[in-house]
mmCIF file of C-alpha atoms in Angstrom:
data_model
loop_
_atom_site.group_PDB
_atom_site.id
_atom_site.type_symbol
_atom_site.label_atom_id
_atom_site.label_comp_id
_atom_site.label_asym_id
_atom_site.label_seq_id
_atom_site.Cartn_x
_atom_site.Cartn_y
_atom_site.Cartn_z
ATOM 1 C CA UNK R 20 242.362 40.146 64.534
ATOM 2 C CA UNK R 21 240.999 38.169 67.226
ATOM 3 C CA UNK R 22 241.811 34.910 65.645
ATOM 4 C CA UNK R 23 244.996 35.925 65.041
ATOM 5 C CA UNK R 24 245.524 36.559 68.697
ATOM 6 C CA UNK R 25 243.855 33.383 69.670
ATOM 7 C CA UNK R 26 246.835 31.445 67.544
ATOM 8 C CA UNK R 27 249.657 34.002 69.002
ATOM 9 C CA UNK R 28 248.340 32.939 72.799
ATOM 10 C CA UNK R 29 248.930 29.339 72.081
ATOM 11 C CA UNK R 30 251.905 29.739 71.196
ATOM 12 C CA UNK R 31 253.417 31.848 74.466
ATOM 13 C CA UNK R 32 254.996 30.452 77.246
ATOM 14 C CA UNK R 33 253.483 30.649 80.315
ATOM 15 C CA UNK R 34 256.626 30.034 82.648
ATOM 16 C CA UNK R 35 258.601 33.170 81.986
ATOM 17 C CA UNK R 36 259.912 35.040 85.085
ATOM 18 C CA UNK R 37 259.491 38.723 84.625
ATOM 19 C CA UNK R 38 262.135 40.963 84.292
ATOM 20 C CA UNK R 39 263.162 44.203 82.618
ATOM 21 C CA UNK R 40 266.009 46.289 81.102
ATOM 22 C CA UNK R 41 269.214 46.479 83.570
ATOM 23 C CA UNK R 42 268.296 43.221 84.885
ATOM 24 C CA UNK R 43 270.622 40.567 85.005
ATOM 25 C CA UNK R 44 269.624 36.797 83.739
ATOM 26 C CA UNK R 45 270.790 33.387 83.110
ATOM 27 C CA UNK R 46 268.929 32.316 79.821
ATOM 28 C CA UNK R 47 269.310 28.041 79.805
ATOM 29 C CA UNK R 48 269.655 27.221 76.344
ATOM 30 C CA UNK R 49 268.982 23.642 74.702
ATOM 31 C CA UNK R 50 271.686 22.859 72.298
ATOM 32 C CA UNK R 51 271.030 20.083 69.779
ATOM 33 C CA UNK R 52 274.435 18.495 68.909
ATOM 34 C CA UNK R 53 273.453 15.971 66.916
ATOM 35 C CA UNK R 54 271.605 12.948 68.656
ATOM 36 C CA UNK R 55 272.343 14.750 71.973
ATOM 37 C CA UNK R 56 271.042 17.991 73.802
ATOM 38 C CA UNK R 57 272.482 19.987 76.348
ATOM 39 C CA UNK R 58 272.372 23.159 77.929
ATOM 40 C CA UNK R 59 274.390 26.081 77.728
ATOM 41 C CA UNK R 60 273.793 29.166 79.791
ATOM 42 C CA UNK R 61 274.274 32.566 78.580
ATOM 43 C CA UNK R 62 274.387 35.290 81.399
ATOM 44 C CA UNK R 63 273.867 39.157 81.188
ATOM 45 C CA UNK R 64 272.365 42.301 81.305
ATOM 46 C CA UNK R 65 269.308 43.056 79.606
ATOM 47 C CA UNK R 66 269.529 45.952 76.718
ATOM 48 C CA UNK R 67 265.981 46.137 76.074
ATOM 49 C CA UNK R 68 262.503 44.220 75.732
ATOM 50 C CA UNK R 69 260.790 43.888 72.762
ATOM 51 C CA UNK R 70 257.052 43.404 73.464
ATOM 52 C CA UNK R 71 254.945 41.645 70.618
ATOM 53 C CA UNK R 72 252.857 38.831 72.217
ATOM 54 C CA UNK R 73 254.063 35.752 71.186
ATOM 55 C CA UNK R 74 256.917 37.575 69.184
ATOM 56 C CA UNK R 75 258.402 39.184 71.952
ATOM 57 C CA UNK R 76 262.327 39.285 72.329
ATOM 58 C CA UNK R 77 264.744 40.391 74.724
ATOM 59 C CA UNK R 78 268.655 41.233 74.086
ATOM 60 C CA UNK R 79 271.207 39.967 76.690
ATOM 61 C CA UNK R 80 274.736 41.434 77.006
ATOM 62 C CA UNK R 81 277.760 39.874 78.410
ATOM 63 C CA UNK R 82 281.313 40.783 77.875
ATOM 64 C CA UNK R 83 283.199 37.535 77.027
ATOM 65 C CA UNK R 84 287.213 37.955 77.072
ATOM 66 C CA UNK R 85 286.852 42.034 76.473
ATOM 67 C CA UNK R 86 284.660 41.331 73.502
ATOM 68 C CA UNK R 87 280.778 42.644 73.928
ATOM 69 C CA UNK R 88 278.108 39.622 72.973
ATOM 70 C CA UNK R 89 274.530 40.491 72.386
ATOM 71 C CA UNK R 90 272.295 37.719 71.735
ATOM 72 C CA UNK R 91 268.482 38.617 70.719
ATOM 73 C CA UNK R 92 266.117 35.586 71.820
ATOM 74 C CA UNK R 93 262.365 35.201 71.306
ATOM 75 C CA UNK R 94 260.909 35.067 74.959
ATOM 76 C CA UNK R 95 258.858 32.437 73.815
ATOM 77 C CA UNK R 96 261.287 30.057 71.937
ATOM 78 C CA UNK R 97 261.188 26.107 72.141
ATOM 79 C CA UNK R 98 265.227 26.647 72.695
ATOM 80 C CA UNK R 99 264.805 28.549 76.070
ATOM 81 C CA UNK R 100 264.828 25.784 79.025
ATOM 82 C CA UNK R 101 263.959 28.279 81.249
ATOM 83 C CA UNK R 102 265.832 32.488 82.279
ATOM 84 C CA UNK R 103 267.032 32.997 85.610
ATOM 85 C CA UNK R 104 266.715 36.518 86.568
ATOM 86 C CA UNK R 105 270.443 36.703 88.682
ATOM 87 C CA UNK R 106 269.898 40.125 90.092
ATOM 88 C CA UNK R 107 267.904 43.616 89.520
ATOM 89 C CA UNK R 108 269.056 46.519 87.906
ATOM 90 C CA UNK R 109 268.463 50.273 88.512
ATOM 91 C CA UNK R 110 268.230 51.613 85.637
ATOM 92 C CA UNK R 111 266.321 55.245 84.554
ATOM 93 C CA UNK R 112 265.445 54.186 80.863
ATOM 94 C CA UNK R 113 264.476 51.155 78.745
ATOM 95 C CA UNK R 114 266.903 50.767 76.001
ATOM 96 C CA UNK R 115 270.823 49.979 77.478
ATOM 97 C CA UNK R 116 272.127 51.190 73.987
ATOM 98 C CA UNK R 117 274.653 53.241 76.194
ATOM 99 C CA UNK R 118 276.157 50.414 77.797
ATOM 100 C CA UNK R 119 278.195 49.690 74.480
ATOM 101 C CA UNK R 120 280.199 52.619 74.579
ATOM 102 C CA UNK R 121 281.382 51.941 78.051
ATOM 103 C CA UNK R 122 284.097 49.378 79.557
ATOM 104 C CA UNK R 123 285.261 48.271 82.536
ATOM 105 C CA UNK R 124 284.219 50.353 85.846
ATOM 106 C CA UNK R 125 281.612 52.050 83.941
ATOM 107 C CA UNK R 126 279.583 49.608 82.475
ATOM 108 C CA UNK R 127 278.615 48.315 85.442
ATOM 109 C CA UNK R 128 274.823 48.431 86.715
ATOM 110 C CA UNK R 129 273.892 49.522 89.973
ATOM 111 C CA UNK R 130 272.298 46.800 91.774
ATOM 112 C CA UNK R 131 268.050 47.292 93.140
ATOM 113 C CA UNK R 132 267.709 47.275 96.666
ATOM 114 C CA UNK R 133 265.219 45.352 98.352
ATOM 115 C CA UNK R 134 263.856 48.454 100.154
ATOM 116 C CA UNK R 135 264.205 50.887 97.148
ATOM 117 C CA UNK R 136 260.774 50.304 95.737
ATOM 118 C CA UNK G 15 248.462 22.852 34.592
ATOM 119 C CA UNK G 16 246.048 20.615 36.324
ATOM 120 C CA UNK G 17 242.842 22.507 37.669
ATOM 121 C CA UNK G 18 242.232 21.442 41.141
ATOM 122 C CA UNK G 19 239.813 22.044 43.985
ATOM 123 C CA UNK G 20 240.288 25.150 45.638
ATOM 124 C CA UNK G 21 237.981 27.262 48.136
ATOM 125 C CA UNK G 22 237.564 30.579 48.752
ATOM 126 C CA UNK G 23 239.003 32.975 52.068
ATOM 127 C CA UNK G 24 239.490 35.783 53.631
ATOM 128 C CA UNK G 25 243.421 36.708 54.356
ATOM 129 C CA UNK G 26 243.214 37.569 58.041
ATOM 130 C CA UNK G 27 246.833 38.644 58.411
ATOM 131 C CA UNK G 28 250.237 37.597 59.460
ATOM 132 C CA UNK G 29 251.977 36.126 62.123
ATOM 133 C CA UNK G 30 254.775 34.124 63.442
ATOM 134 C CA UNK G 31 254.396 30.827 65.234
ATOM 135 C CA UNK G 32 257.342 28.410 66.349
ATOM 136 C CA UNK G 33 257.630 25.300 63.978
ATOM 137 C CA UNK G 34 258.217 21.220 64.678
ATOM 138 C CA UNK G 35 261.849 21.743 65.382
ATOM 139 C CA UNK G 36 261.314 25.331 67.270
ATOM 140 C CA UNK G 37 262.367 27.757 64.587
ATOM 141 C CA UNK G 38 260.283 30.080 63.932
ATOM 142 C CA UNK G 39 257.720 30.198 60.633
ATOM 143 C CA UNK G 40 256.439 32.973 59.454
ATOM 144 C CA UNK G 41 252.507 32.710 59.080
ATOM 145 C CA UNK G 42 250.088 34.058 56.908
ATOM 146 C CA UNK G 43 246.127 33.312 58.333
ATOM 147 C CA UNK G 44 243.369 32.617 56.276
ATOM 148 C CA UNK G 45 239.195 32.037 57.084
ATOM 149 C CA UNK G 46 238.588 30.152 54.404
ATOM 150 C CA UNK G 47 234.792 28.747 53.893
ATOM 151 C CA UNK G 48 232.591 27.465 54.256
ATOM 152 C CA UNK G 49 231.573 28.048 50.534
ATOM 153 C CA UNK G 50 228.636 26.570 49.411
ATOM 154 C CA UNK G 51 228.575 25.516 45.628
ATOM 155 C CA UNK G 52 226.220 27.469 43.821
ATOM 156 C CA UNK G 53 225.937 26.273 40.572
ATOM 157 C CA UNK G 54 227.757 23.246 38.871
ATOM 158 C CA UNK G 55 229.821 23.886 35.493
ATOM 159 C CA UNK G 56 229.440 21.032 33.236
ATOM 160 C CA UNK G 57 230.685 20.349 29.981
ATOM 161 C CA UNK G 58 227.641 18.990 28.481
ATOM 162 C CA UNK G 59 225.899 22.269 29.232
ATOM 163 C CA UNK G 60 228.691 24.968 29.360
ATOM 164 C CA UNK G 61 231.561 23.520 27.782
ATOM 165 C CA UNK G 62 233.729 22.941 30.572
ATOM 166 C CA UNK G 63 234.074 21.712 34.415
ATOM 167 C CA UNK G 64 233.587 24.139 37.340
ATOM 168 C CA UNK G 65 232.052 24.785 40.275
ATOM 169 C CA UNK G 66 230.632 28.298 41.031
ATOM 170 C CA UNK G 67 231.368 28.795 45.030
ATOM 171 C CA UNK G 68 229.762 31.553 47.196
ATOM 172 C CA UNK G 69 231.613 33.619 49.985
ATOM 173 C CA UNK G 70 231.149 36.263 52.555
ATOM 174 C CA UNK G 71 227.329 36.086 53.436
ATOM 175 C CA UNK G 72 224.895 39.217 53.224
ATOM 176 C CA UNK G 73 221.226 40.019 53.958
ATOM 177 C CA UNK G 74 219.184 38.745 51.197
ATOM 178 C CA UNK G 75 218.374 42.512 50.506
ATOM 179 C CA UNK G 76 221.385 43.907 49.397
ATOM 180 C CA UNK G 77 221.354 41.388 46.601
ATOM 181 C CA UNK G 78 219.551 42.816 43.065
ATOM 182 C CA UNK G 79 216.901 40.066 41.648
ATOM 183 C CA UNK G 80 218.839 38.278 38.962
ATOM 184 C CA UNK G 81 221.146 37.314 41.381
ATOM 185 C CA UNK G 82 218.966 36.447 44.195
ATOM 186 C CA UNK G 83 217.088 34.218 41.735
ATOM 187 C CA UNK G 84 220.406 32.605 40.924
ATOM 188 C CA UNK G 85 221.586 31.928 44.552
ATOM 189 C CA UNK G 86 218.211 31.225 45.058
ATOM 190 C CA UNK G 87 218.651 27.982 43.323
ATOM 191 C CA UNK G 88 221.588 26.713 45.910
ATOM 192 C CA UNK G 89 219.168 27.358 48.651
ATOM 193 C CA UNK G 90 221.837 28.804 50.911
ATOM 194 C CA UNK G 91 221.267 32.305 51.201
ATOM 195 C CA UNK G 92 223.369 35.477 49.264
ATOM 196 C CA UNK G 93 226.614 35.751 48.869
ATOM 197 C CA UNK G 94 228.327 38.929 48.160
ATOM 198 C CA UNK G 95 231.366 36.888 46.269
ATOM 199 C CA UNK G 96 230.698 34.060 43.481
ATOM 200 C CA UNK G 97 234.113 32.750 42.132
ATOM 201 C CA UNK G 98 234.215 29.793 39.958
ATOM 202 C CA UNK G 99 236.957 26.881 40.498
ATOM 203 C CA UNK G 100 237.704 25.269 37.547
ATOM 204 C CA UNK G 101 238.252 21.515 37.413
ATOM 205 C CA UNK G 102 239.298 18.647 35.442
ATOM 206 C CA UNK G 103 237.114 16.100 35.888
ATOM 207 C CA UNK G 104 233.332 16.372 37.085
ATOM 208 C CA UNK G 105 232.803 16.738 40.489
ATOM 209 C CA UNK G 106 230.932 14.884 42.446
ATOM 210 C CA UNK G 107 229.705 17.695 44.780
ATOM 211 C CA UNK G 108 225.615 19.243 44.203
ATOM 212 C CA UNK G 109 224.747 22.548 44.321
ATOM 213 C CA UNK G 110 223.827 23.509 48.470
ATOM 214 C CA UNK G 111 226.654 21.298 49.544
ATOM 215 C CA UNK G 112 229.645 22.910 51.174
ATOM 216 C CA UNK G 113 233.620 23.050 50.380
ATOM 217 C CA UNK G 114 235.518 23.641 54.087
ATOM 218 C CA UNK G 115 239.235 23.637 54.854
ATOM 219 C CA UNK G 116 239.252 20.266 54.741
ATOM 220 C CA UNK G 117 239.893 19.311 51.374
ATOM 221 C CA UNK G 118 243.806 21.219 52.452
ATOM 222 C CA UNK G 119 246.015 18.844 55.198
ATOM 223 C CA UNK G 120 248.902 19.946 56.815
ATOM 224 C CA UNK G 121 252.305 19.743 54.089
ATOM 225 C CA UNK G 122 250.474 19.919 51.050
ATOM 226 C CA UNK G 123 251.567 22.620 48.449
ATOM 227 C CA UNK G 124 249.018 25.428 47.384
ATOM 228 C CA UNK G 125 248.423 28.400 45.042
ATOM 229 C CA UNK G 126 246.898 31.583 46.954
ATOM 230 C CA UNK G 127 245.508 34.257 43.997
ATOM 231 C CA UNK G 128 244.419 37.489 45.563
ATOM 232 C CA UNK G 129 244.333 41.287 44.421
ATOM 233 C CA UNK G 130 247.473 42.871 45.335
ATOM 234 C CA UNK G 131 247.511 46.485 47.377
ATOM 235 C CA UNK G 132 247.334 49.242 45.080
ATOM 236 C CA UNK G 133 250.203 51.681 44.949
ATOM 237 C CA UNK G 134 248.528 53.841 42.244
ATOM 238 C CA UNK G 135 250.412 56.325 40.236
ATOM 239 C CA UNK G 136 254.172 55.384 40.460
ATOM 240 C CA UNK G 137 257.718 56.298 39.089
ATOM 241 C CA UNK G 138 259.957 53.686 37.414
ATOM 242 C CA UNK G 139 262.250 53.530 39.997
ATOM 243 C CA UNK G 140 259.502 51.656 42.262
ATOM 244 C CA UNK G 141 257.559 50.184 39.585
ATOM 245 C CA UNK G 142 260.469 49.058 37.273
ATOM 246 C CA UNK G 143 263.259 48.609 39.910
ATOM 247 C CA UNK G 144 264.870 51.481 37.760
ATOM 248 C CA UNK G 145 268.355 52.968 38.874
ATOM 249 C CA UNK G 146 267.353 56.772 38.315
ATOM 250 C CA UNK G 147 269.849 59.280 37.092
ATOM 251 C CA UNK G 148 272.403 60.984 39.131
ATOM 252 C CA UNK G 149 271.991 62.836 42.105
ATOM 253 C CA UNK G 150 275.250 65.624 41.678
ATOM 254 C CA UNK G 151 276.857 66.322 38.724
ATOM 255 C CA UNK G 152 274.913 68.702 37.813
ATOM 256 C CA UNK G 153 271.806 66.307 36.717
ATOM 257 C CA UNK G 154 268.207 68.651 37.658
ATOM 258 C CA UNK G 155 264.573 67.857 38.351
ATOM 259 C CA UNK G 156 265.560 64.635 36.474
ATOM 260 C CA UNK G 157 266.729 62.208 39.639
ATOM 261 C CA UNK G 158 264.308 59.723 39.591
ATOM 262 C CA UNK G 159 263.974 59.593 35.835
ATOM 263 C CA UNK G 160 264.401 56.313 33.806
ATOM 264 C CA UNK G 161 266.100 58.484 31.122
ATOM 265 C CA UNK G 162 266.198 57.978 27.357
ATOM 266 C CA UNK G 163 263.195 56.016 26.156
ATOM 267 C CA UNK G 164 264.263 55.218 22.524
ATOM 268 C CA UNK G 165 266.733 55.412 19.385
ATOM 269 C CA UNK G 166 266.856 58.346 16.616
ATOM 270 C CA UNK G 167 265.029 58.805 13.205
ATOM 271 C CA UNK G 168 265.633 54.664 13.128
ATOM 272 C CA UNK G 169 263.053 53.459 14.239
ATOM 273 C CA UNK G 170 261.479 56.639 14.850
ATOM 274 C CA UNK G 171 259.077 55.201 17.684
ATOM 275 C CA UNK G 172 258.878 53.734 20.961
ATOM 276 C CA UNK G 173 259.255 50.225 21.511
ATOM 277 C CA UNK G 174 255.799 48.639 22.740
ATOM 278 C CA UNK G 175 256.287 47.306 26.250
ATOM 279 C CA UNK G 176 258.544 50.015 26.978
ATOM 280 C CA UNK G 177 258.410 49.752 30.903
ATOM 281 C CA UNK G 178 257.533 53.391 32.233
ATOM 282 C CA UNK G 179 255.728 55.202 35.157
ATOM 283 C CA UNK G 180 252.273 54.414 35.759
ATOM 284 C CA UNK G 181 249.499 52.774 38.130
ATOM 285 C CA UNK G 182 251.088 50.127 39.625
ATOM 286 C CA UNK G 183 249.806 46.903 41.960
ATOM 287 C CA UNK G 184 245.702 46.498 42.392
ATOM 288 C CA UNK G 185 246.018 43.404 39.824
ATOM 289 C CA UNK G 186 245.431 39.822 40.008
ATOM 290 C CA UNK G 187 248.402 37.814 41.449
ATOM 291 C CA UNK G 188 248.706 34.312 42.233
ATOM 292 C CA UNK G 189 251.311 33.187 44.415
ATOM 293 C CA UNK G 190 252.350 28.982 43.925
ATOM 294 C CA UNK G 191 254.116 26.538 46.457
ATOM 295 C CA UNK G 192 252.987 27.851 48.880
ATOM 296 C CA UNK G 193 253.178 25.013 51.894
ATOM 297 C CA UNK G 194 250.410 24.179 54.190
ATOM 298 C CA UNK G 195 251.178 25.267 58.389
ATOM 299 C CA UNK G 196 248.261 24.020 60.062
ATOM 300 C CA UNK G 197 244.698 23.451 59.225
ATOM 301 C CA UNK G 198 242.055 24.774 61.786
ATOM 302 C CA UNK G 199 238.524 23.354 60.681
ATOM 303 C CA UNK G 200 236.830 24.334 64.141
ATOM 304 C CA UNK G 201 237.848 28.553 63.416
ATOM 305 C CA UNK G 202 237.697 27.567 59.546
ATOM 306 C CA UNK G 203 241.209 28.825 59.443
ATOM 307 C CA UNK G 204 244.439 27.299 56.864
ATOM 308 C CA UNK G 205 247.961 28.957 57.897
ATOM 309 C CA UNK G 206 250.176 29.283 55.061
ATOM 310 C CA UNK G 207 253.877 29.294 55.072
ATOM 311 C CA UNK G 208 254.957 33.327 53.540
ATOM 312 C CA UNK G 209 253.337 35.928 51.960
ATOM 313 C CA UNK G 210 250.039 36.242 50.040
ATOM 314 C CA UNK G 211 249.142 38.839 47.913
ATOM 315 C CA UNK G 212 246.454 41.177 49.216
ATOM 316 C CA UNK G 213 245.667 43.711 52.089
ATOM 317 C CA UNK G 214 244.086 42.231 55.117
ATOM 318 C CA UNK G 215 240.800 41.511 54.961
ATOM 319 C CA UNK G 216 241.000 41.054 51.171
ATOM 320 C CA UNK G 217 239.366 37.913 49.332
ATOM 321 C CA UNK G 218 241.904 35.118 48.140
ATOM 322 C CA UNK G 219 241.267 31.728 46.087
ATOM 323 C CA UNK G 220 243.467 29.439 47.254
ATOM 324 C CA UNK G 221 243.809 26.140 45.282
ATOM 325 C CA UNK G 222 245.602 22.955 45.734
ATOM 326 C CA UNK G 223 249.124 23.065 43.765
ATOM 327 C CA UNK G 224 248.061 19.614 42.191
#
């Protein structure tokens, strides 16, 4: 297994901020159009982590024109420029699932404080 | 089919690494080799090209004597696995020389034959992709059945090959085109692109697809 590990650590990234569910992040995307790239940012709250080494993903959700998006990216993907982490969340669990049933006023996260910790 | 050079490994397991273009491949990782040739197949003496590689080293002592004095020959210690490549033309490799991941490069195509995991005594419905028989109307004890197995009087007997429960995986299987990841001669290691048959840790041949 150790081998297998050894091929999984080459191929993390070592510049990921850390952040966790109820955070809010800018994920910087690279966008191949062609001959050209650019960047297109996608900000929201995290739903949940999924830890896995170099498999890891995390779920961002915004709400876009009173639609819900969720995008799932690999923490470790080529197509990441870099993630932002915006703002803090407190949160008292790990998986955000509950966040889809709510709108508006409600689905709002309560913001960490700097002295809460 | 054209018998080419192959080698024999040890399927590590899977994994996922991100590819050229930063998708993401799925892996499978072998330890292949070294194998040292052990004997040389020729077709003046045996009737056909081969060469008889050795894998997975052991203590000279768990080895009974007619093998020892047949790996003896090599010069390279005991091997608990022998498997025999077969080949079209004669090689030019000697017994005590040895076959790394080498003779695979990055792109090229190849054929991974392994044991698959045993499932042992199973139903048609996961042995024969089967539909089973009703769940309601008022079908009992006979869900998962595959149903009728024959005709009447005519022909009186059931067809040979009929597929039906039984012991299922633990066979030979050889996977082809499969395409070459990465080749890792300092860890001895070949990733290959999908699936291979086998549980990890199991023994695999894996031969060049041409």
């Amino acid at each position: 297994m150790d081998l297998i590990r050894k091929i999984e650590l080459e191929q993390m990234r070592l510049d990921v901020p850390k952040f966790k569910a109820g955070d809010t992040v800018k994920v910087f995307l690279r966008i191949l159009e062609g001959e050209k790239e650019r960047i297109q940012v996608f900000q929201g709250a995290v739903l949940r982590l999924r830890k896995g080494g170099a498999n890891s993903t995390f779920t961002v959700r915004k709400v876009s024109d009173g639609v819900g998006v969720e995008r799932i990216f690999p923490i470790h993907s080529p197509f990441i420029e870099r993630v932002e982490v915006v703002s803090e969340g407190k949160v008292r669990r790990s998986r955000l699932y509950y966040l889809r049933k709510l709108k508006g006023k409600a689905s709002r996260i309560k913001i960490k404080n700097q002295w809460d910790n | 089919m054209a018998r080419t050079m192959g080698i024999l490994g040890r399927k590590l397991g899977m994994t996922r690494i991100f590819g050229d273009d930063g998708a993401i491949v799925p892996v499978t990782v072998i330890q292949a080799g070294p194998c040292p040739v052990i004997a040389v197949r020729k077709t003046d003496t045996d009737g056909y090209e081969a060469l008889q590689l050795g894998f997975d080293e052991i203590p000279e002592r768990k080895l009974n004597k007619p093998s020892k004095g047949h790996q003896s020959k090599a010069g390279r210690g005991c091997y608990r696995v022998l498997r025999e490549i077969r080949l079209d033309a004669p090689s030019e490799l000697a017994p005590g020389q040895d076959v790394t991941v080498d003779i695979f490069a990055v792109g090229d195509q190849v054929k991974v034959t392994g044991t698959s995991i045993g499932k042992g005594f199973q139903g048609v419905m996961k042995r024969w992709n089967f539909s089973g028989l009703n769940k309601t109307h008022g079908a009992e004890k006979v869900h998962r059945s595959g149903g009728s197995i024959g005709h009447n009087t005519e022909p009186g007997k059931v067809m040979k090959n009929k597929k039906m429960a039984g012991h299922m995986g633990a066979r030979r299987v050889t996977v082809i085109n499969l395409d070459i990841v990465d080749v890792r001669p300092e860890d001895n290691l070949i990733l290959v692109r999908g699936q291979i048959p086998g549980a990890a840790n199991s023994v695999v041949m894996i031969r060049k697809q041409k």
